[in-house]
């Protein structure tokens, strides 16, 4: 099948989905990736003494290494302002997303869920735009069969942390529709993809993303109900490998 990942930033594809991307490619699916920004506004640029533009170019190069490492078939890196997707007219984001869904003839589209994984406003803005496009204009995309949201199961910790600060709540167990079991080679591929982001190693270690993902990748599905949790993103739809 033709699978398209739509994310705001370089590293979003490796910060969790890297293992399942590797697995999907191994299984013979055609995987494409579009990021809406070059990710130049990351705070890591200050430690490196780089401007937003310079940092964006560094991350662009790192992401090209990820493409080679995972074997991603097609990749497009757009240049919207990093950290400002929530300020863009959502209709513009929908139009941009729709253009690439058409371009890559995507049958399965994957982006972030409503919580954005980290609460990042860019993640949430893109989620809303793609979801609205799916519900309002799905009939315009004869090839588009499924919209999925890459997620993590919620920890169940209290809603409010120290000093009353609310935490980001991930997806409730009952709202997870797909759990994909990763093989060891997929986990190793995710690790190698993360290593491509040489400028982001401190953040990778701080977030413990490899441990959080473990050997499973979780997804929500839009506008679908299944009595049992699915074991792959292609399960239950016509497979055209």
JSON list of C-alpha atoms in Angstrom, two decimals:
[
{"chain": "A", "resi": 1, "resn": "UNK", "atom": "CA", "xyz": [0.00, 0.00, 0.00]},
{"chain": "A", "resi": 2, "resn": "UNK", "atom": "CA", "xyz": [0.97, 3.64, -0.31]},
{"chain": "A", "resi": 3, "resn": "UNK", "atom": "CA", "xyz": [1.52, 5.11, 3.14]},
{"chain": "A", "resi": 4, "resn": "UNK", "atom": "CA", "xyz": [2.11, 8.81, 3.79]},
{"chain": "A", "resi": 5, "resn": "UNK", "atom": "CA", "xyz": [3.41, 10.33, 7.02]},
{"chain": "A", "resi": 6, "resn": "UNK", "atom": "CA", "xyz": [2.55, 14.03, 7.46]},
{"chain": "A", "resi": 7, "resn": "UNK", "atom": "CA", "xyz": [4.52, 15.68, 10.26]},
{"chain": "A", "resi": 8, "resn": "UNK", "atom": "CA", "xyz": [5.50, 19.24, 11.17]},
{"chain": "A", "resi": 9, "resn": "UNK", "atom": "CA", "xyz": [9.23, 18.75, 11.78]},
{"chain": "A", "resi": 10, "resn": "UNK", "atom": "CA", "xyz": [12.32, 16.73, 10.93]},
{"chain": "A", "resi": 11, "resn": "UNK", "atom": "CA", "xyz": [12.80, 14.06, 13.63]},
{"chain": "A", "resi": 12, "resn": "UNK", "atom": "CA", "xyz": [9.03, 13.57, 14.10]},
{"chain": "A", "resi": 13, "resn": "UNK", "atom": "CA", "xyz": [9.30, 10.54, 11.82]},
{"chain": "A", "resi": 14, "resn": "UNK", "atom": "CA", "xyz": [12.07, 9.04, 13.95]},
{"chain": "A", "resi": 15, "resn": "UNK", "atom": "CA", "xyz": [10.82, 10.06, 17.40]},
{"chain": "A", "resi": 16, "resn": "UNK", "atom": "CA", "xyz": [8.69, 6.95, 17.72]},
{"chain": "A", "resi": 17, "resn": "UNK", "atom": "CA", "xyz": [7.47, 5.98, 14.23]},
{"chain": "A", "resi": 18, "resn": "UNK", "atom": "CA", "xyz": [10.92, 5.00, 12.95]},
{"chain": "A", "resi": 19, "resn": "UNK", "atom": "CA", "xyz": [10.47, 1.34, 13.85]},
{"chain": "A", "resi": 20, "resn": "UNK", "atom": "CA", "xyz": [7.08, 0.94, 12.23]},
{"chain": "A", "resi": 21, "resn": "UNK", "atom": "CA", "xyz": [8.25, 2.82, 9.12]},
{"chain": "A", "resi": 22, "resn": "UNK", "atom": "CA", "xyz": [11.08, 0.31, 8.80]},
{"chain": "A", "resi": 23, "resn": "UNK", "atom": "CA", "xyz": [8.63, -2.57, 9.23]},
{"chain": "A", "resi": 24, "resn": "UNK", "atom": "CA", "xyz": [6.22, -1.21, 6.63]},
{"chain": "A", "resi": 25, "resn": "UNK", "atom": "CA", "xyz": [9.03, -0.85, 4.10]},
{"chain": "A", "resi": 26, "resn": "UNK", "atom": "CA", "xyz": [10.21, -4.41, 4.85]},
{"chain": "A", "resi": 27, "resn": "UNK", "atom": "CA", "xyz": [6.69, -5.62, 4.18]},
{"chain": "A", "resi": 28, "resn": "UNK", "atom": "CA", "xyz": [6.74, -4.07, 0.72]},
{"chain": "A", "resi": 29, "resn": "UNK", "atom": "CA", "xyz": [4.68, -0.94, 1.28]},
{"chain": "A", "resi": 30, "resn": "UNK", "atom": "CA", "xyz": [5.59, 2.35, -0.38]},
{"chain": "A", "resi": 31, "resn": "UNK", "atom": "CA", "xyz": [6.29, 4.89, 2.35]},
{"chain": "A", "resi": 32, "resn": "UNK", "atom": "CA", "xyz": [6.44, 8.65, 1.77]},
{"chain": "A", "resi": 33, "resn": "UNK", "atom": "CA", "xyz": [7.15, 11.44, 4.24]},
{"chain": "A", "resi": 34, "resn": "UNK", "atom": "CA", "xyz": [6.29, 15.14, 4.20]},
{"chain": "A", "resi": 35, "resn": "UNK", "atom": "CA", "xyz": [7.38, 17.59, 6.89]},
{"chain": "A", "resi": 36, "resn": "UNK", "atom": "CA", "xyz": [5.87, 21.07, 6.87]},
{"chain": "A", "resi": 37, "resn": "UNK", "atom": "CA", "xyz": [8.93, 22.83, 8.32]},
{"chain": "A", "resi": 38, "resn": "UNK", "atom": "CA", "xyz": [12.69, 22.39, 8.43]},
{"chain": "A", "resi": 39, "resn": "UNK", "atom": "CA", "xyz": [12.59, 22.52, 12.23]},
{"chain": "A", "resi": 40, "resn": "UNK", "atom": "CA", "xyz": [15.06, 25.38, 12.48]},
{"chain": "A", "resi": 41, "resn": "UNK", "atom": "CA", "xyz": [13.46, 27.06, 15.50]},
{"chain": "A", "resi": 42, "resn": "UNK", "atom": "CA", "xyz": [14.51, 24.33, 17.93]},
{"chain": "A", "resi": 43, "resn": "UNK", "atom": "CA", "xyz": [16.20, 25.67, 21.05]},
{"chain": "A", "resi": 44, "resn": "UNK", "atom": "CA", "xyz": [19.17, 23.43, 20.31]},
{"chain": "A", "resi": 45, "resn": "UNK", "atom": "CA", "xyz": [20.28, 26.05, 17.78]},
{"chain": "A", "resi": 46, "resn": "UNK", "atom": "CA", "xyz": [21.33, 28.36, 20.62]},
{"chain": "A", "resi": 47, "resn": "UNK", "atom": "CA", "xyz": [23.83, 25.81, 21.93]},
{"chain": "A", "resi": 48, "resn": "UNK", "atom": "CA", "xyz": [25.24, 25.42, 18.44]},
{"chain": "A", "resi": 49, "resn": "UNK", "atom": "CA", "xyz": [25.32, 29.15, 17.73]},
{"chain": "A", "resi": 50, "resn": "UNK", "atom": "CA", "xyz": [23.17, 28.78, 14.62]},
{"chain": "A", "resi": 51, "resn": "UNK", "atom": "CA", "xyz": [20.44, 30.95, 13.16]},
{"chain": "A", "resi": 52, "resn": "UNK", "atom": "CA", "xyz": [16.99, 29.48, 12.48]},
{"chain": "A", "resi": 53, "resn": "UNK", "atom": "CA", "xyz": [17.83, 29.22, 8.78]},
{"chain": "A", "resi": 54, "resn": "UNK", "atom": "CA", "xyz": [21.20, 27.58, 9.45]},
{"chain": "A", "resi": 55, "resn": "UNK", "atom": "CA", "xyz": [19.67, 25.13, 11.92]},
{"chain": "A", "resi": 56, "resn": "UNK", "atom": "CA", "xyz": [16.97, 24.29, 9.40]},
{"chain": "A", "resi": 57, "resn": "UNK", "atom": "CA", "xyz": [19.60, 23.38, 6.82]},
{"chain": "A", "resi": 58, "resn": "UNK", "atom": "CA", "xyz": [21.42, 21.19, 9.36]},
{"chain": "A", "resi": 59, "resn": "UNK", "atom": "CA", "xyz": [18.23, 19.32, 10.21]},
{"chain": "A", "resi": 60, "resn": "UNK", "atom": "CA", "xyz": [17.40, 19.02, 6.52]},
{"chain": "A", "resi": 61, "resn": "UNK", "atom": "CA", "xyz": [20.70, 17.20, 5.98]},
{"chain": "A", "resi": 62, "resn": "UNK", "atom": "CA", "xyz": [20.15, 15.02, 9.04]},
{"chain": "A", "resi": 63, "resn": "UNK", "atom": "CA", "xyz": [16.73, 14.08, 7.74]},
{"chain": "A", "resi": 64, "resn": "UNK", "atom": "CA", "xyz": [18.16, 13.07, 4.38]},
{"chain": "A", "resi": 65, "resn": "UNK", "atom": "CA", "xyz": [20.38, 10.66, 6.31]},
{"chain": "A", "resi": 66, "resn": "UNK", "atom": "CA", "xyz": [17.25, 9.26, 7.97]},
{"chain": "A", "resi": 67, "resn": "UNK", "atom": "CA", "xyz": [15.68, 8.71, 4.57]},
{"chain": "A", "resi": 68, "resn": "UNK", "atom": "CA", "xyz": [18.72, 6.70, 3.52]},
{"chain": "A", "resi": 69, "resn": "UNK", "atom": "CA", "xyz": [18.86, 4.79, 6.82]},
{"chain": "A", "resi": 70, "resn": "UNK", "atom": "CA", "xyz": [15.21, 3.72, 6.80]},
{"chain": "A", "resi": 71, "resn": "UNK", "atom": "CA", "xyz": [14.87, 3.45, 3.04]},
{"chain": "A", "resi": 72, "resn": "UNK", "atom": "CA", "xyz": [11.95, 5.88, 2.84]},
{"chain": "A", "resi": 73, "resn": "UNK", "atom": "CA", "xyz": [10.85, 5.92, -0.79]},
{"chain": "A", "resi": 74, "resn": "UNK", "atom": "CA", "xyz": [9.87, 9.58, -1.14]},
{"chain": "A", "resi": 75, "resn": "UNK", "atom": "CA", "xyz": [10.44, 12.61, 1.06]},
{"chain": "A", "resi": 76, "resn": "UNK", "atom": "CA", "xyz": [9.38, 16.26, 0.81]},
{"chain": "A", "resi": 77, "resn": "UNK", "atom": "CA", "xyz": [10.55, 18.93, 3.23]},
{"chain": "A", "resi": 78, "resn": "UNK", "atom": "CA", "xyz": [8.50, 22.13, 3.13]},
{"chain": "A", "resi": 79, "resn": "UNK", "atom": "CA", "xyz": [9.59, 25.46, 4.56]},
{"chain": "A", "resi": 80, "resn": "UNK", "atom": "CA", "xyz": [6.70, 26.81, 6.60]},
{"chain": "A", "resi": 81, "resn": "UNK", "atom": "CA", "xyz": [7.75, 28.77, 9.68]},
{"chain": "A", "resi": 82, "resn": "UNK", "atom": "CA", "xyz": [8.74, 26.41, 12.47]},
{"chain": "A", "resi": 83, "resn": "UNK", "atom": "CA", "xyz": [6.63, 26.97, 15.58]},
{"chain": "A", "resi": 84, "resn": "UNK", "atom": "CA", "xyz": [3.98, 28.94, 13.71]},
{"chain": "A", "resi": 85, "resn": "UNK", "atom": "CA", "xyz": [1.71, 26.36, 12.07]},
{"chain": "A", "resi": 86, "resn": "UNK", "atom": "CA", "xyz": [-1.04, 27.23, 14.54]},
{"chain": "A", "resi": 87, "resn": "UNK", "atom": "CA", "xyz": [-0.96, 30.82, 13.23]},
{"chain": "A", "resi": 88, "resn": "UNK", "atom": "CA", "xyz": [-1.54, 29.78, 9.63]},
{"chain": "A", "resi": 89, "resn": "UNK", "atom": "CA", "xyz": [-5.05, 29.71, 8.20]},
{"chain": "A", "resi": 90, "resn": "UNK", "atom": "CA", "xyz": [-6.05, 26.06, 8.72]},
{"chain": "A", "resi": 91, "resn": "UNK", "atom": "CA", "xyz": [-7.57, 26.03, 5.26]},
{"chain": "A", "resi": 92, "resn": "UNK", "atom": "CA", "xyz": [-4.08, 26.69, 3.89]},
{"chain": "A", "resi": 93, "resn": "UNK", "atom": "CA", "xyz": [-2.71, 23.74, 5.87]},
{"chain": "A", "resi": 94, "resn": "UNK", "atom": "CA", "xyz": [-5.55, 21.57, 4.58]},
{"chain": "A", "resi": 95, "resn": "UNK", "atom": "CA", "xyz": [-4.81, 22.61, 1.02]},
{"chain": "A", "resi": 96, "resn": "UNK", "atom": "CA", "xyz": [-1.11, 21.83, 1.43]},
{"chain": "A", "resi": 97, "resn": "UNK", "atom": "CA", "xyz": [-1.80, 18.46, 3.03]},
{"chain": "A", "resi": 98, "resn": "UNK", "atom": "CA", "xyz": [-4.31, 17.58, 0.35]},
{"chain": "A", "resi": 99, "resn": "UNK", "atom": "CA", "xyz": [-1.84, 18.42, -2.39]},
{"chain": "A", "resi": 100, "resn": "UNK", "atom": "CA", "xyz": [0.67, 15.88, -1.09]},
{"chain": "A", "resi": 101, "resn": "UNK", "atom": "CA", "xyz": [-1.94, 13.23, -0.35]},
{"chain": "A", "resi": 102, "resn": "UNK", "atom": "CA", "xyz": [-2.95, 13.51, -4.00]},
{"chain": "A", "resi": 103, "resn": "UNK", "atom": "CA", "xyz": [0.65, 13.68, -5.21]},
{"chain": "A", "resi": 104, "resn": "UNK", "atom": "CA", "xyz": [1.68, 10.48, -3.45]},
{"chain": "A", "resi": 105, "resn": "UNK", "atom": "CA", "xyz": [-1.69, 8.76, -4.04]},
{"chain": "A", "resi": 106, "resn": "UNK", "atom": "CA", "xyz": [-1.72, 7.92, -0.36]},
{"chain": "A", "resi": 107, "resn": "UNK", "atom": "CA", "xyz": [-4.04, 5.15, 0.78]},
{"chain": "A", "resi": 108, "resn": "UNK", "atom": "CA", "xyz": [-3.10, 5.48, 4.45]},
{"chain": "A", "resi": 109, "resn": "UNK", "atom": "CA", "xyz": [-2.22, 8.87, 5.96]},
{"chain": "A", "resi": 110, "resn": "UNK", "atom": "CA", "xyz": [-0.57, 9.19, 9.37]},
{"chain": "A", "resi": 111, "resn": "UNK", "atom": "CA", "xyz": [-0.12, 12.28, 11.51]},
{"chain": "A", "resi": 112, "resn": "UNK", "atom": "CA", "xyz": [-0.28, 13.20, 15.21]},
{"chain": "A", "resi": 113, "resn": "UNK", "atom": "CA", "xyz": [-3.36, 12.80, 17.46]},
{"chain": "A", "resi": 114, "resn": "UNK", "atom": "CA", "xyz": [-5.22, 15.63, 19.16]},
{"chain": "A", "resi": 115, "resn": "UNK", "atom": "CA", "xyz": [-2.70, 15.85, 22.02]},
{"chain": "A", "resi": 116, "resn": "UNK", "atom": "CA", "xyz": [0.16, 16.14, 19.55]},
{"chain": "A", "resi": 117, "resn": "UNK", "atom": "CA", "xyz": [2.27, 13.65, 21.48]},
{"chain": "A", "resi": 118, "resn": "UNK", "atom": "CA", "xyz": [4.00, 16.45, 23.34]},
{"chain": "A", "resi": 119, "resn": "UNK", "atom": "CA", "xyz": [1.37, 19.17, 23.26]},
{"chain": "A", "resi": 120, "resn": "UNK", "atom": "CA", "xyz": [3.41, 21.04, 20.61]},
{"chain": "A", "resi": 121, "resn": "UNK", "atom": "CA", "xyz": [1.12, 23.54, 18.90]},
{"chain": "A", "resi": 122, "resn": "UNK", "atom": "CA", "xyz": [2.52, 22.68, 15.45]},
{"chain": "A", "resi": 123, "resn": "UNK", "atom": "CA", "xyz": [1.59, 19.04, 16.01]},
{"chain": "A", "resi": 124, "resn": "UNK", "atom": "CA", "xyz": [-1.93, 19.92, 17.11]},
{"chain": "A", "resi": 125, "resn": "UNK", "atom": "CA", "xyz": [-2.48, 22.42, 14.27]},
{"chain": "A", "resi": 126, "resn": "UNK", "atom": "CA", "xyz": [-1.52, 19.83, 11.66]},
{"chain": "A", "resi": 127, "resn": "UNK", "atom": "CA", "xyz": [-3.69, 17.20, 13.34]},
{"chain": "A", "resi": 128, "resn": "UNK", "atom": "CA", "xyz": [-6.72, 19.46, 13.14]},
{"chain": "A", "resi": 129, "resn": "UNK", "atom": "CA", "xyz": [-6.08, 20.40, 9.51]},
{"chain": "A", "resi": 130, "resn": "UNK", "atom": "CA", "xyz": [-5.61, 16.83, 8.29]},
{"chain": "A", "resi": 131, "resn": "UNK", "atom": "CA", "xyz": [-8.57, 15.51, 10.28]},
{"chain": "A", "resi": 132, "resn": "UNK", "atom": "CA", "xyz": [-10.85, 18.24, 8.96]},
{"chain": "A", "resi": 133, "resn": "UNK", "atom": "CA", "xyz": [-9.68, 17.47, 5.42]},
{"chain": "A", "resi": 134, "resn": "UNK", "atom": "CA", "xyz": [-10.42, 13.78, 5.95]},
{"chain": "A", "resi": 135, "resn": "UNK", "atom": "CA", "xyz": [-13.97, 14.32, 7.17]},
{"chain": "A", "resi": 136, "resn": "UNK", "atom": "CA", "xyz": [-14.90, 17.17, 4.83]},
{"chain": "A", "resi": 137, "resn": "UNK", "atom": "CA", "xyz": [-13.22, 16.13, 1.59]},
{"chain": "A", "resi": 138, "resn": "UNK", "atom": "CA", "xyz": [-12.57, 12.39, 1.71]},
{"chain": "A", "resi": 139, "resn": "UNK", "atom": "CA", "xyz": [-14.76, 11.88, -1.35]},
{"chain": "A", "resi": 140, "resn": "UNK", "atom": "CA", "xyz": [-12.25, 13.95, -3.35]},
{"chain": "A", "resi": 141, "resn": "UNK", "atom": "CA", "xyz": [-9.55, 11.34, -2.65]},
{"chain": "A", "resi": 142, "resn": "UNK", "atom": "CA", "xyz": [-10.58, 8.04, -4.22]},
{"chain": "A", "resi": 143, "resn": "UNK", "atom": "CA", "xyz": [-7.36, 6.39, -3.01]},
{"chain": "A", "resi": 144, "resn": "UNK", "atom": "CA", "xyz": [-7.47, 7.61, 0.62]},
{"chain": "A", "resi": 145, "resn": "UNK", "atom": "CA", "xyz": [-8.77, 4.73, 2.75]},
{"chain": "A", "resi": 146, "resn": "UNK", "atom": "CA", "xyz": [-7.56, 5.37, 6.29]},
{"chain": "A", "resi": 147, "resn": "UNK", "atom": "CA", "xyz": [-6.41, 8.21, 8.55]},
{"chain": "A", "resi": 148, "resn": "UNK", "atom": "CA", "xyz": [-4.28, 7.13, 11.51]},
{"chain": "A", "resi": 149, "resn": "UNK", "atom": "CA", "xyz": [-2.74, 9.02, 14.40]},
{"chain": "A", "resi": 150, "resn": "UNK", "atom": "CA", "xyz": [0.60, 7.89, 15.82]},
{"chain": "A", "resi": 151, "resn": "UNK", "atom": "CA", "xyz": [0.26, 7.89, 19.60]},
{"chain": "A", "resi": 152, "resn": "UNK", "atom": "CA", "xyz": [1.32, 6.51, 22.96]},
{"chain": "A", "resi": 153, "resn": "UNK", "atom": "CA", "xyz": [-0.94, 4.94, 25.61]},
{"chain": "A", "resi": 154, "resn": "UNK", "atom": "CA", "xyz": [-1.56, 7.28, 28.51]},
{"chain": "A", "resi": 155, "resn": "UNK", "atom": "CA", "xyz": [0.34, 6.60, 31.72]},
{"chain": "A", "resi": 156, "resn": "UNK", "atom": "CA", "xyz": [-2.66, 7.10, 33.98]},
{"chain": "A", "resi": 157, "resn": "UNK", "atom": "CA", "xyz": [-0.70, 9.53, 36.11]},
{"chain": "A", "resi": 158, "resn": "UNK", "atom": "CA", "xyz": [-2.61, 12.36, 37.82]},
{"chain": "A", "resi": 159, "resn": "UNK", "atom": "CA", "xyz": [-3.73, 15.12, 35.48]},
{"chain": "A", "resi": 160, "resn": "UNK", "atom": "CA", "xyz": [-1.86, 17.77, 37.44]},
{"chain": "A", "resi": 161, "resn": "UNK", "atom": "CA", "xyz": [1.80, 17.58, 38.32]},
{"chain": "A", "resi": 162, "resn": "UNK", "atom": "CA", "xyz": [3.82, 19.49, 40.89]},
{"chain": "A", "resi": 163, "resn": "UNK", "atom": "CA", "xyz": [2.55, 23.04, 41.57]},
{"chain": "A", "resi": 164, "resn": "UNK", "atom": "CA", "xyz": [-0.68, 22.28, 39.73]},
{"chain": "A", "resi": 165, "resn": "UNK", "atom": "CA", "xyz": [0.87, 22.23, 36.26]},
{"chain": "A", "resi": 166, "resn": "UNK", "atom": "CA", "xyz": [-1.21, 20.05, 33.90]},
{"chain": "A", "resi": 167, "resn": "UNK", "atom": "CA", "xyz": [0.54, 17.31, 31.97]},
{"chain": "A", "resi": 168, "resn": "UNK", "atom": "CA", "xyz": [-0.04, 16.20, 28.39]},
{"chain": "A", "resi": 169, "resn": "UNK", "atom": "CA", "xyz": [-2.49, 13.31, 28.47]},
{"chain": "A", "resi": 170, "resn": "UNK", "atom": "CA", "xyz": [-1.86, 10.69, 25.81]},
{"chain": "A", "resi": 171, "resn": "UNK", "atom": "CA", "xyz": [-4.41, 8.29, 24.35]},
{"chain": "A", "resi": 172, "resn": "UNK", "atom": "CA", "xyz": [-6.66, 6.27, 26.64]},
{"chain": "A", "resi": 173, "resn": "UNK", "atom": "CA", "xyz": [-6.25, 2.52, 26.30]},
{"chain": "A", "resi": 174, "resn": "UNK", "atom": "CA", "xyz": [-9.80, 2.09, 25.00]},
{"chain": "A", "resi": 175, "resn": "UNK", "atom": "CA", "xyz": [-9.15, 4.64, 22.23]},
{"chain": "A", "resi": 176, "resn": "UNK", "atom": "CA", "xyz": [-6.15, 2.81, 20.77]},
{"chain": "A", "resi": 177, "resn": "UNK", "atom": "CA", "xyz": [-7.21, 1.01, 17.60]},
{"chain": "A", "resi": 178, "resn": "UNK", "atom": "CA", "xyz": [-3.94, -0.46, 16.30]},
{"chain": "A", "resi": 179, "resn": "UNK", "atom": "CA", "xyz": [-0.96, -1.97, 18.12]},
{"chain": "A", "resi": 180, "resn": "UNK", "atom": "CA", "xyz": [1.90, -3.06, 15.87]},
{"chain": "A", "resi": 181, "resn": "UNK", "atom": "CA", "xyz": [4.48, -5.47, 17.25]},
{"chain": "A", "resi": 182, "resn": "UNK", "atom": "CA", "xyz": [8.01, -4.46, 16.28]},
{"chain": "A", "resi": 183, "resn": "UNK", "atom": "CA", "xyz": [10.74, -6.94, 15.47]},
{"chain": "A", "resi": 184, "resn": "UNK", "atom": "CA", "xyz": [14.25, -6.45, 16.81]},
{"chain": "A", "resi": 185, "resn": "UNK", "atom": "CA", "xyz": [15.46, -5.21, 13.41]},
{"chain": "A", "resi": 186, "resn": "UNK", "atom": "CA", "xyz": [12.76, -2.53, 13.45]},
{"chain": "A", "resi": 187, "resn": "UNK", "atom": "CA", "xyz": [13.82, -1.33, 16.89]},
{"chain": "A", "resi": 188, "resn": "UNK", "atom": "CA", "xyz": [17.43, -1.21, 15.75]},
{"chain": "A", "resi": 189, "resn": "UNK", "atom": "CA", "xyz": [16.38, 0.77, 12.67]},
{"chain": "A", "resi": 190, "resn": "UNK", "atom": "CA", "xyz": [14.60, 3.30, 14.90]},
{"chain": "A", "resi": 191, "resn": "UNK", "atom": "CA", "xyz": [17.77, 3.68, 16.98]},
{"chain": "A", "resi": 192, "resn": "UNK", "atom": "CA", "xyz": [19.87, 4.21, 13.86]},
{"chain": "A", "resi": 193, "resn": "UNK", "atom": "CA", "xyz": [17.39, 6.78, 12.54]},
{"chain": "A", "resi": 194, "resn": "UNK", "atom": "CA", "xyz": [17.56, 8.72, 15.80]},
{"chain": "A", "resi": 195, "resn": "UNK", "atom": "CA", "xyz": [21.36, 8.68, 15.65]},
{"chain": "A", "resi": 196, "resn": "UNK", "atom": "CA", "xyz": [21.13, 10.54, 12.34]},
{"chain": "A", "resi": 197, "resn": "UNK", "atom": "CA", "xyz": [20.03, 13.61, 14.31]},
{"chain": "A", "resi": 198, "resn": "UNK", "atom": "CA", "xyz": [23.46, 14.37, 15.71]},
{"chain": "A", "resi": 199, "resn": "UNK", "atom": "CA", "xyz": [22.36, 17.80, 16.95]},
{"chain": "A", "resi": 200, "resn": "UNK", "atom": "CA", "xyz": [19.42, 16.33, 18.87]},
{"chain": "A", "resi": 201, "resn": "UNK", "atom": "CA", "xyz": [21.04, 13.55, 20.89]},
{"chain": "A", "resi": 202, "resn": "UNK", "atom": "CA", "xyz": [20.60, 15.38, 24.19]},
{"chain": "A", "resi": 203, "resn": "UNK", "atom": "CA", "xyz": [16.83, 15.63, 23.64]},
{"chain": "A", "resi": 204, "resn": "UNK", "atom": "CA", "xyz": [16.62, 11.99, 22.56]},
{"chain": "A", "resi": 205, "resn": "UNK", "atom": "CA", "xyz": [18.28, 10.89, 25.79]},
{"chain": "A", "resi": 206, "resn": "UNK", "atom": "CA", "xyz": [16.18, 13.24, 27.93]},
{"chain": "A", "resi": 207, "resn": "UNK", "atom": "CA", "xyz": [12.86, 12.00, 26.54]},
{"chain": "A", "resi": 208, "resn": "UNK", "atom": "CA", "xyz": [13.74, 8.28, 26.73]},
{"chain": "A", "resi": 209, "resn": "UNK", "atom": "CA", "xyz": [11.86, 7.83, 23.46]},
{"chain": "A", "resi": 210, "resn": "UNK", "atom": "CA", "xyz": [13.38, 4.41, 22.70]},
{"chain": "A", "resi": 211, "resn": "UNK", "atom": "CA", "xyz": [12.29, 3.03, 26.07]},
{"chain": "A", "resi": 212, "resn": "UNK", "atom": "CA", "xyz": [8.84, 4.64, 25.79]},
{"chain": "A", "resi": 213, "resn": "UNK", "atom": "CA", "xyz": [8.17, 3.03, 22.43]},
{"chain": "A", "resi": 214, "resn": "UNK", "atom": "CA", "xyz": [9.60, -0.34, 23.43]},
{"chain": "A", "resi": 215, "resn": "UNK", "atom": "CA", "xyz": [8.57, -3.08, 21.00]},
{"chain": "A", "resi": 216, "resn": "UNK", "atom": "CA", "xyz": [5.10, -1.75, 20.11]},
{"chain": "A", "resi": 217, "resn": "UNK", "atom": "CA", "xyz": [3.75, 1.16, 18.08]},
{"chain": "A", "resi": 218, "resn": "UNK", "atom": "CA", "xyz": [0.25, 2.48, 18.77]},
{"chain": "A", "resi": 219, "resn": "UNK", "atom": "CA", "xyz": [-2.28, 4.28, 16.58]},
{"chain": "A", "resi": 220, "resn": "UNK", "atom": "CA", "xyz": [-5.75, 5.76, 16.74]},
{"chain": "A", "resi": 221, "resn": "UNK", "atom": "CA", "xyz": [-7.96, 5.55, 13.64]},
{"chain": "A", "resi": 222, "resn": "UNK", "atom": "CA", "xyz": [-10.36, 8.23, 12.42]},
{"chain": "A", "resi": 223, "resn": "UNK", "atom": "CA", "xyz": [-14.00, 7.29, 11.84]},
{"chain": "A", "resi": 224, "resn": "UNK", "atom": "CA", "xyz": [-13.49, 3.56, 12.36]},
{"chain": "A", "resi": 225, "resn": "UNK", "atom": "CA", "xyz": [-14.68, 1.10, 14.97]},
{"chain": "A", "resi": 226, "resn": "UNK", "atom": "CA", "xyz": [-13.28, -2.41, 15.36]},
{"chain": "A", "resi": 227, "resn": "UNK", "atom": "CA", "xyz": [-14.34, -4.88, 18.06]},
{"chain": "A", "resi": 228, "resn": "UNK", "atom": "CA", "xyz": [-10.73, -5.99, 18.45]},
{"chain": "A", "resi": 229, "resn": "UNK", "atom": "CA", "xyz": [-7.50, -4.01, 18.33]},
{"chain": "A", "resi": 230, "resn": "UNK", "atom": "CA", "xyz": [-5.87, -4.33, 14.90]},
{"chain": "A", "resi": 231, "resn": "UNK", "atom": "CA", "xyz": [-2.31, -5.59, 14.57]},
{"chain": "A", "resi": 232, "resn": "UNK", "atom": "CA", "xyz": [-1.29, -3.52, 11.55]},
{"chain": "A", "resi": 233, "resn": "UNK", "atom": "CA", "xyz": [-2.27, -0.30, 9.79]},
{"chain": "A", "resi": 234, "resn": "UNK", "atom": "CA", "xyz": [-3.21, -2.22, 6.65]},
{"chain": "A", "resi": 235, "resn": "UNK", "atom": "CA", "xyz": [-5.47, -4.73, 8.39]},
{"chain": "A", "resi": 236, "resn": "UNK", "atom": "CA", "xyz": [-9.08, -4.56, 7.31]},
{"chain": "A", "resi": 237, "resn": "UNK", "atom": "CA", "xyz": [-8.55, -2.64, 4.07]},
{"chain": "A", "resi": 238, "resn": "UNK", "atom": "CA", "xyz": [-7.67, -3.69, 0.56]},
{"chain": "A", "resi": 239, "resn": "UNK", "atom": "CA", "xyz": [-3.92, -4.26, 0.28]},
{"chain": "A", "resi": 240, "resn": "UNK", "atom": "CA", "xyz": [-2.31, -3.27, -3.00]},
{"chain": "A", "resi": 241, "resn": "UNK", "atom": "CA", "xyz": [1.38, -3.93, -2.50]}
]
